[in-house]
Coordinates of C-alpha atoms in Angstrom, one line a residue:
X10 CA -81.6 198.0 157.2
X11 CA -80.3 194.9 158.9
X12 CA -76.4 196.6 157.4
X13 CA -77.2 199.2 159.9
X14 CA -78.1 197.1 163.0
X15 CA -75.3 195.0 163.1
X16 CA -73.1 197.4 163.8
X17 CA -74.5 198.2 166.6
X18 CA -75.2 194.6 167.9
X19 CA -71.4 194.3 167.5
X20 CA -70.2 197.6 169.7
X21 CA -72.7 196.4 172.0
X22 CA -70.8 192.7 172.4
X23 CA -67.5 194.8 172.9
X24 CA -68.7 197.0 175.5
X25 CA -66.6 196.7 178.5
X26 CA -69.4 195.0 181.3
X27 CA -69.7 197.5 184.3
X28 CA -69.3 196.4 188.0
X29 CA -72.0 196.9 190.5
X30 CA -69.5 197.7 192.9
X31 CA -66.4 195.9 195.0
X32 CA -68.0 192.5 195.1
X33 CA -68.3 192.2 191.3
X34 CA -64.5 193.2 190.4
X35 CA -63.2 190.4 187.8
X36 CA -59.9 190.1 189.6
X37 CA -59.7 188.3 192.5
X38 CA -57.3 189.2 195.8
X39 CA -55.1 186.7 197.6
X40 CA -55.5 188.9 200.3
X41 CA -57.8 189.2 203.0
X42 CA -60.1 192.4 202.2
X43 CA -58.6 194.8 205.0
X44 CA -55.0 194.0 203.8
X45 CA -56.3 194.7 200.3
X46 CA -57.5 198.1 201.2
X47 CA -54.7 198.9 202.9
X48 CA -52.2 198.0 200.3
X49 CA -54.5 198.9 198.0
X50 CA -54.4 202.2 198.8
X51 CA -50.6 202.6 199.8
X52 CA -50.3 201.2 195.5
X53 CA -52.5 204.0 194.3
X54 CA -50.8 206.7 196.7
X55 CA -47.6 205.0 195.0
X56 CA -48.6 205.4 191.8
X57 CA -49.6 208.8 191.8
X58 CA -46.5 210.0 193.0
X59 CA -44.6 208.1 190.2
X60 CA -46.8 209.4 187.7
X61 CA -45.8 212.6 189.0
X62 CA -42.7 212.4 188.8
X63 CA -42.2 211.0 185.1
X64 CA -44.1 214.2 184.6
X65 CA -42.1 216.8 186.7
X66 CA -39.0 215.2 185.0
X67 CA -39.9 215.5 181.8
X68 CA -41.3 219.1 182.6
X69 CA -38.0 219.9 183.9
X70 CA -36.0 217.9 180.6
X71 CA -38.2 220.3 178.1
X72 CA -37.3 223.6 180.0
X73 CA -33.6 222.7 181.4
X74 CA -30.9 225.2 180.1
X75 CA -27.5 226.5 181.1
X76 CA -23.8 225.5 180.8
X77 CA -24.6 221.8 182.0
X78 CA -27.8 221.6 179.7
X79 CA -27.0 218.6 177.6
X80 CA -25.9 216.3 181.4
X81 CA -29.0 217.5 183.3
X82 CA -31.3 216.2 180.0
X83 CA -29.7 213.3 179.4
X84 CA -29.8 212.0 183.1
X85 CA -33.6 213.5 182.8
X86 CA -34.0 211.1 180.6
X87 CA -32.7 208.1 183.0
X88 CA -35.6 209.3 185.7
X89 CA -38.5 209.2 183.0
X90 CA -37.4 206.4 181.7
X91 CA -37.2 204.3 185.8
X92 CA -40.7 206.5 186.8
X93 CA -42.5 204.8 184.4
X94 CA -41.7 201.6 184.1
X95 CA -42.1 202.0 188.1
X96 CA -45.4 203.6 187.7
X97 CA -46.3 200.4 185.1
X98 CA -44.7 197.8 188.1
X99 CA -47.5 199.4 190.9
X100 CA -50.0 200.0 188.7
X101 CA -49.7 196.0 187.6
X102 CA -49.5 194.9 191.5
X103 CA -52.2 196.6 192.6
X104 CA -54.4 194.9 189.4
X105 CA -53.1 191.4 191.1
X106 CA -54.6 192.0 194.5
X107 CA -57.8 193.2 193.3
X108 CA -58.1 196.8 192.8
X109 CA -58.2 199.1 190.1
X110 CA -55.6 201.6 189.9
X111 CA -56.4 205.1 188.7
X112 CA -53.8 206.6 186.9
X113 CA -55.4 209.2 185.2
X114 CA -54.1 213.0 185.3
X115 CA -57.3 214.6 187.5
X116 CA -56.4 212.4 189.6
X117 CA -52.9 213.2 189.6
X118 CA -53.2 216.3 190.1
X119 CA -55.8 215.8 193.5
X120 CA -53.5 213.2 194.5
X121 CA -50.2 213.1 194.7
X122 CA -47.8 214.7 197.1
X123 CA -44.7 215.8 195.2
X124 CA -43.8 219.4 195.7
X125 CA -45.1 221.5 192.8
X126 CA -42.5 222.6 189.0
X127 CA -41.8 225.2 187.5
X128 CA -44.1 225.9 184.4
X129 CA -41.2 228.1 182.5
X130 CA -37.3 227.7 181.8
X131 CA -35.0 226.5 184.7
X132 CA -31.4 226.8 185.0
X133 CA -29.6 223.7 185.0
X134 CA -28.6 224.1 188.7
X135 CA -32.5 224.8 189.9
X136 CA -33.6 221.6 187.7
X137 CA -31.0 219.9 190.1
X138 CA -32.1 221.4 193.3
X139 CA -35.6 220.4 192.5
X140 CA -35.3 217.2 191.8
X141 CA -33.6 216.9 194.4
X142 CA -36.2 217.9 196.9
X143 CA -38.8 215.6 194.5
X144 CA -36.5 212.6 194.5
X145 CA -36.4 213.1 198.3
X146 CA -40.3 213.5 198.8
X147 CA -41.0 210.3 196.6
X148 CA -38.5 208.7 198.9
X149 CA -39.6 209.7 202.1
X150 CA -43.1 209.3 201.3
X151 CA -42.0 205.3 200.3
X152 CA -40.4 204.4 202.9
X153 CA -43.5 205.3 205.4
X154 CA -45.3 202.9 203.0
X155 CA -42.8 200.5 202.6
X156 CA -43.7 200.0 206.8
X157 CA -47.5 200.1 206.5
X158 CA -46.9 197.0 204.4
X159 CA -45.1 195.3 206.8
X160 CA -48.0 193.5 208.5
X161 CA -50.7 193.9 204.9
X162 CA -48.6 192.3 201.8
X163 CA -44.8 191.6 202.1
X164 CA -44.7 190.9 197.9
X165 CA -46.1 194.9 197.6
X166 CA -43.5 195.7 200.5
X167 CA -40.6 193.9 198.4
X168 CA -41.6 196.0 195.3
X169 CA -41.4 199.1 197.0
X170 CA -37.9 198.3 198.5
X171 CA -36.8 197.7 195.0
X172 CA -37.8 201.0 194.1
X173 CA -37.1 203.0 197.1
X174 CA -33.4 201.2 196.7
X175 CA -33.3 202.6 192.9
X176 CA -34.7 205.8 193.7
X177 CA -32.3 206.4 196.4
X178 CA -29.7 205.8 194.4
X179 CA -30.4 208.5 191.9
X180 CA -31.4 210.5 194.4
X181 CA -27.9 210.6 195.8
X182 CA -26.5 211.1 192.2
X183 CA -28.5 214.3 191.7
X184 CA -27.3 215.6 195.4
X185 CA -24.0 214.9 194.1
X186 CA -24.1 218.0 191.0
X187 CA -25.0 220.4 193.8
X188 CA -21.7 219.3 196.2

């Protein structure tokens, strides 16, 4: 009998303790509480958005096809491979002021902003054209938070320069197939 209790002693030491609310979190902010918020909230926005997109471009890298398959999948590839480790880069900022980022695919799917994929096969040229338009959403949709952090957290406003600067940059390589 006591073989049978000590299991359960043991899962209940490794339960993860719950919070009792914003007070309790076990990471402290060196911000002030309003410019946690609001770069708090500017991170998760962020994040969803790059979740997003390492989604919609490996949607599009499973469903590419055409004469300019094997370019188009490759340089799919490249974007998975920079949205996540971007995603991972806001996801670990917003831990370090303070707030817990939500990553998880309902919200996702509530959250994010990035214009909506196809679900079946896509020419190579309409995989371009809509990353194109996705790049450029993600990018737009930066930039406005790159200047609500102006005034809120200037180390969360140098991270998203550095990722507005990279995605800008493969956004202008994508624009390029369709000159």
């Amino acid at each position: 009998m006591a073989q049978k209790s000590a299991p359960k002693a043991a899962a209940k030491r490794s339960a993860p303790k719950k919070s009792s609310g914003k007070n309790a979190a076990p990471i402290t902010s060196p911000l002030s509480s309003s410019d946690r918020d609001i770069t708090g909230r500017v991170l998760q926005d962020t994040l969803l958005d790059l979740i997003d997109l390492h989604l919609v471009a490996k949607q599009a890298h499973w469903n590419v096809v055409g004469k300019f398959f094997r370019d188009v999948h490759l340089q799919l590839d490249e974007l998975v491979t920079s949205a996540r480790g971007f995603a991972d880069d806001v996801a670990e900022r917003t831990v370090t002021i303070g707030v817990s980022p939500d990553g998880r695919a309902s919200t996702v799917a509530k959250g994010s902003g990035l214009p909506d994929f196809p679900a079946d096969w896509c020419s190579d040229e309409q995989v371009v054209e809509a990353i194109v338009d996705t790049l450029g959403e993600v990018v737009a949709r930066l930039r406005k938070r790159i200047d609500e952090t102006d005034k809120t957290d200037l180390v969360t406003q140098d991270l998203l320069i550095a990722i507005s600067s990279d995605l800008e940059k493969s956004h202008w390589m994508w624009q390029a197939q369709l000159a």
